[in-house]
mmCIF file of C-alpha atoms in Angstrom:
data_model
loop_
_atom_site.group_PDB
_atom_site.id
_atom_site.type_symbol
_atom_site.label_atom_id
_atom_site.label_comp_id
_atom_site.label_asym_id
_atom_site.label_seq_id
_atom_site.Cartn_x
_atom_site.Cartn_y
_atom_site.Cartn_z
ATOM 1 C CA MET A 1 -0.098 -0.060 0.092
ATOM 2 C CA ALA A 2 2.763 2.354 0.808
ATOM 3 C CA ASP A 3 4.529 1.684 -2.437
ATOM 4 C CA ASP A 4 2.016 3.751 -4.364
ATOM 5 C CA PHE A 5 2.592 6.772 -2.009
ATOM 6 C CA LEU A 6 2.807 10.039 -4.088
ATOM 7 C CA LEU A 7 3.464 13.109 -2.342
ATOM 8 C CA ASP A 8 1.477 16.309 -3.861
ATOM 9 C CA THR A 9 4.520 18.323 -4.720
ATOM 10 C CA ASP A 10 2.223 20.492 -6.761
ATOM 11 C CA ASP A 11 0.222 21.649 -3.681
ATOM 12 C CA LEU A 12 3.534 22.379 -1.949
ATOM 13 C CA THR A 13 4.725 24.542 -4.843
ATOM 14 C CA ARG A 14 1.411 26.329 -5.051
ATOM 15 C CA ARG A 15 1.605 27.024 -1.315
ATOM 16 C CA MET A 16 5.153 28.250 -1.612
ATOM 17 C CA ASP A 17 4.308 30.358 -4.625
ATOM 18 C CA GLY A 18 1.459 31.817 -2.399
ATOM 19 C CA ALA A 19 4.115 32.866 0.165
ATOM 20 C CA MET A 20 6.187 34.423 -2.542
ATOM 21 C CA ALA A 21 3.182 36.480 -3.873
ATOM 22 C CA ASN A 22 2.508 37.591 -0.446
ATOM 23 C CA LEU A 23 6.130 38.763 -0.185
ATOM 24 C CA ARG A 24 5.930 40.659 -3.379
ATOM 25 C CA THR A 25 2.709 42.373 -2.226
ATOM 26 C CA GLU A 26 4.415 43.422 1.026
ATOM 27 C CA PHE A 27 7.469 44.692 -0.772
ATOM 28 C CA ALA A 28 5.534 46.769 -3.114
ATOM 29 C CA SER A 29 3.757 48.521 -0.205
ATOM 30 C CA LEU A 30 7.342 49.673 0.869
ATOM 31 C CA ARG A 31 8.204 53.085 -0.160
ATOM 32 C CA THR A 32 11.534 53.434 -2.055
ATOM 33 C CA GLY A 33 11.527 57.153 -2.958
ATOM 34 C CA ARG A 34 9.922 56.633 -6.232
ATOM 35 C CA ALA A 35 6.297 57.060 -6.613
ATOM 36 C CA SER A 36 4.218 53.875 -7.144
ATOM 37 C CA ALA A 37 0.492 53.284 -7.127
ATOM 38 C CA SER A 38 1.120 49.907 -5.310
ATOM 39 C CA MET A 39 2.288 51.669 -2.263
ATOM 40 C CA LEU A 40 -1.283 52.433 -1.457
ATOM 41 C CA GLU A 41 -2.562 48.913 -1.820
ATOM 42 C CA PRO A 42 -2.399 48.160 2.059
ATOM 43 C CA VAL A 43 -4.288 51.440 2.900
ATOM 44 C CA MET A 44 -8.008 50.712 3.933
ATOM 45 C CA VAL A 45 -10.598 53.257 4.000
ATOM 46 C CA ASP A 46 -13.606 53.227 6.338
ATOM 47 C CA ALA A 47 -16.220 53.705 3.545
ATOM 48 C CA TYR A 48 -19.994 52.915 3.708
ATOM 49 C CA GLY A 49 -19.624 51.142 7.099
ATOM 50 C CA SER A 50 -16.666 48.795 6.080
ATOM 51 C CA LEU A 51 -12.996 48.906 5.479
ATOM 52 C CA THR A 52 -12.538 49.152 1.717
ATOM 53 C CA PRO A 53 -9.242 49.129 -0.325
ATOM 54 C CA ILE A 54 -8.306 52.740 -1.412
ATOM 55 C CA ASN A 55 -8.471 51.554 -5.037
ATOM 56 C CA GLN A 56 -12.084 50.885 -4.628
ATOM 57 C CA VAL A 57 -13.131 54.358 -3.517
ATOM 58 C CA GLY A 58 -10.956 56.324 -6.182
ATOM 59 C CA THR A 59 -8.513 56.202 -8.985
ATOM 60 C CA VAL A 60 -4.858 56.119 -8.072
ATOM 61 C CA ASN A 61 -2.429 57.583 -10.545
ATOM 62 C CA VAL A 62 1.226 58.409 -10.820
ATOM 63 C CA PRO A 63 1.434 61.623 -12.917
ATOM 64 C CA GLU A 64 5.109 62.212 -12.178
ATOM 65 C CA PRO A 65 8.037 60.254 -10.428
ATOM 66 C CA ARG A 66 7.510 61.861 -7.130
ATOM 67 C CA MET A 67 3.835 62.367 -6.945
ATOM 68 C CA VAL A 68 0.775 59.867 -6.443
ATOM 69 C CA THR A 69 -2.719 61.322 -6.813
ATOM 70 C CA VAL A 70 -5.992 59.759 -5.677
ATOM 71 C CA ASN A 71 -9.038 61.015 -7.460
ATOM 72 C CA VAL A 72 -11.799 60.078 -4.921
ATOM 73 C CA TRP A 73 -15.160 59.267 -6.657
ATOM 74 C CA ASP A 74 -17.499 60.225 -3.730
ATOM 75 C CA LYS A 75 -16.957 63.791 -2.354
ATOM 76 C CA GLY A 76 -18.251 62.668 1.184
ATOM 77 C CA LEU A 77 -15.373 60.176 1.362
ATOM 78 C CA VAL A 78 -12.474 62.666 0.644
ATOM 79 C CA GLY A 79 -11.780 63.238 4.467
ATOM 80 C CA LYS A 80 -11.958 59.473 5.217
ATOM 81 C CA VAL A 81 -9.323 58.810 2.443
ATOM 82 C CA GLU A 82 -7.037 61.434 3.591
ATOM 83 C CA LYS A 83 -7.309 60.262 7.165
ATOM 84 C CA ALA A 84 -6.621 56.560 6.134
ATOM 85 C CA ILE A 85 -3.463 57.696 4.154
ATOM 86 C CA ARG A 86 -2.285 59.865 7.143
ATOM 87 C CA GLU A 87 -2.753 57.043 9.629
ATOM 88 C CA SER A 88 -1.214 54.325 7.229
ATOM 89 C CA GLY A 89 2.279 54.815 8.405
ATOM 90 C CA LEU A 90 3.693 55.603 4.906
ATOM 91 C CA GLY A 91 5.169 58.813 6.089
ATOM 92 C CA ILE A 92 3.229 60.850 3.330
ATOM 93 C CA ASN A 93 1.508 64.096 4.071
ATOM 94 C CA PRO A 94 -1.624 64.306 1.745
ATOM 95 C CA GLN A 95 -2.745 67.596 0.031
ATOM 96 C CA LEU A 96 -6.224 68.204 -0.834
ATOM 97 C CA ASN A 97 -7.231 69.737 -4.083
ATOM 98 C CA GLY A 98 -11.084 69.237 -4.413
ATOM 99 C CA THR A 99 -11.733 65.600 -4.713
ATOM 100 C CA ILE A 100 -8.040 64.842 -5.910
ATOM 101 C CA ILE A 101 -5.599 64.081 -2.905
ATOM 102 C CA MET A 102 -1.961 64.717 -4.013
ATOM 103 C CA LEU A 103 0.601 62.723 -2.187
ATOM 104 C CA PRO A 104 4.164 64.301 -2.735
ATOM 105 C CA ILE A 105 6.850 61.634 -2.229
ATOM 106 C CA PRO A 106 9.766 63.191 -0.097
ATOM 107 C CA GLU A 107 13.330 62.130 -0.471
ATOM 108 C CA LEU A 108 14.141 59.444 1.907
ATOM 109 C CA ASN A 109 16.948 60.109 4.294
ATOM 110 C CA GLU A 110 19.590 57.669 5.268
ATOM 111 C CA GLU A 111 17.846 56.526 8.595
ATOM 112 C CA ARG A 112 14.536 55.963 6.920
ATOM 113 C CA ARG A 113 16.098 54.088 4.270
ATOM 114 C CA ARG A 114 17.800 51.697 6.880
ATOM 115 C CA GLU A 115 14.318 51.320 8.719
ATOM 116 C CA LEU A 116 12.758 50.399 5.413
ATOM 117 C CA GLY A 117 15.573 47.824 4.710
ATOM 118 C CA LYS A 118 14.874 46.307 8.255
ATOM 119 C CA VAL A 119 11.215 46.132 7.532
ATOM 120 C CA ALA A 120 11.859 44.494 4.248
ATOM 121 C CA GLY A 121 14.113 41.934 6.110
ATOM 122 C CA SER A 122 11.221 41.184 8.421
ATOM 123 C CA TYR A 123 8.811 40.567 5.540
ATOM 124 C CA ALA A 124 11.422 38.201 4.000
ATOM 125 C CA GLU A 125 11.786 36.343 7.309
ATOM 126 C CA ASN A 126 8.022 35.939 7.491
ATOM 127 C CA ALA A 127 7.932 34.422 4.100
ATOM 128 C CA ARG A 128 10.938 32.077 5.008
ATOM 129 C CA VAL A 129 8.949 30.832 7.942
ATOM 130 C CA SER A 130 5.856 30.276 5.711
ATOM 131 C CA VAL A 131 7.993 28.232 3.277
ATOM 132 C CA ARG A 132 9.576 26.233 6.229
ATOM 133 C CA ASN A 133 6.059 25.491 7.692
ATOM 134 C CA ILE A 134 4.872 24.156 4.269
ATOM 135 C CA ARG A 135 8.155 21.969 4.191
ATOM 136 C CA ARG A 136 7.260 20.774 7.772
ATOM 137 C CA ASP A 137 3.808 19.733 6.363
ATOM 138 C CA GLY A 138 5.356 17.698 3.472
ATOM 139 C CA MET A 139 7.826 16.066 5.760
ATOM 140 C CA ASP A 140 4.885 15.155 8.199
ATOM 141 C CA GLN A 141 2.987 13.412 5.186
ATOM 142 C CA ILE A 142 6.221 11.348 4.405
ATOM 143 C CA LYS A 143 6.613 10.387 8.163
ATOM 144 C CA LYS A 144 2.999 9.323 7.981
ATOM 145 C CA ALA A 145 3.595 7.171 4.860
ATOM 146 C CA LYS A 146 6.811 5.624 6.483
ATOM 147 C CA ALA A 147 4.717 4.502 9.471
ATOM 148 C CA GLU A 148 2.275 2.994 6.969
ATOM 149 C CA GLY A 149 5.212 0.945 5.511
ATOM 150 C CA MET A 150 6.971 3.064 3.058
ATOM 151 C CA SER A 151 10.294 1.916 2.100
ATOM 152 C CA GLU A 152 13.347 3.845 3.388
ATOM 153 C CA ASP A 153 14.614 4.598 -0.143
ATOM 154 C CA ASP A 154 11.245 6.147 -1.025
ATOM 155 C CA GLN A 155 11.224 8.197 2.169
ATOM 156 C CA LYS A 156 14.681 9.594 1.367
ATOM 157 C CA PHE A 157 13.793 10.418 -2.097
ATOM 158 C CA TRP A 158 10.604 12.323 -1.100
ATOM 159 C CA GLU A 159 12.555 14.130 1.634
ATOM 160 C CA THR A 160 15.161 15.049 -0.764
ATOM 161 C CA GLU A 161 12.329 16.459 -3.158
ATOM 162 C CA VAL A 162 10.824 18.421 -0.445
ATOM 163 C CA GLN A 163 14.062 19.871 0.714
ATOM 164 C CA GLU A 164 15.184 20.852 -2.739
ATOM 165 C CA LEU A 165 11.685 22.677 -3.420
ATOM 166 C CA THR A 166 12.192 24.405 -0.052
ATOM 167 C CA ASP A 167 15.862 25.452 -0.843
ATOM 168 C CA ASP A 168 14.677 26.896 -4.272
ATOM 169 C CA TYR A 169 12.026 29.021 -2.631
ATOM 170 C CA ILE A 170 14.412 30.370 0.195
ATOM 171 C CA LYS A 171 16.869 31.397 -2.480
ATOM 172 C CA LYS A 172 14.071 33.177 -4.424
ATOM 173 C CA ILE A 173 13.173 35.018 -1.172
ATOM 174 C CA ASP A 174 16.783 36.056 -0.616
ATOM 175 C CA ALA A 175 17.092 37.158 -4.131
ATOM 176 C CA ALA A 176 13.808 39.330 -3.921
ATOM 177 C CA LEU A 177 15.092 40.752 -0.345
ATOM 178 C CA GLU A 178 18.297 41.683 -1.961
ATOM 179 C CA THR A 179 16.775 43.419 -4.947
ATOM 180 C CA LYS A 180 14.442 45.396 -2.801
ATOM 181 C CA GLN A 181 17.070 46.516 -0.312
ATOM 182 C CA GLU A 182 19.155 47.760 -3.218
ATOM 183 C CA GLU A 183 16.241 49.633 -4.567
ATOM 184 C CA ILE A 184 15.465 51.254 -1.082
ATOM 185 C CA MET A 185 19.119 52.330 -0.605
ATOM 186 C CA GLN A 186 19.258 53.751 -4.019
ATOM 187 C CA VAL A 187 19.379 57.543 -4.020
#
């Protein structure tokens, strides 16, 4: 019975891809000194009685390299959108112009760059932990099959497969972190 054991490596890969996608989303929210519409993705606005992503209450544009604008569709929400941006921790001071909120992106000082580098490092560490947890799940499946009579050769084969998959994703996370830190430290 244990000879026909087949570990679902596609499931493990899909879950590790999810951890990478989450890391990319977190990295996109980090401010680097260049304006980007994705930096507002984590901002949630208290609109119509529920928390709503900012891109669902207005249009986010990047008209120039150091400016992001939010054209709020409902005039009644302009104050709430402005408040959500102020309280988001992005370190940006919104300026109102009717229903358009302008967000000038200031130059990052050296201290703020280092802080953002540390934040990026913690995001990467969280992604590594997620990948390791997925690895542990795969190893637990292998141990369970071993207890049901899987041969030791098969056990070693599957453990090697899971470990190689894990190592690949850890390298991808490290490469993404290195790229993001270079982007943050760029003046």
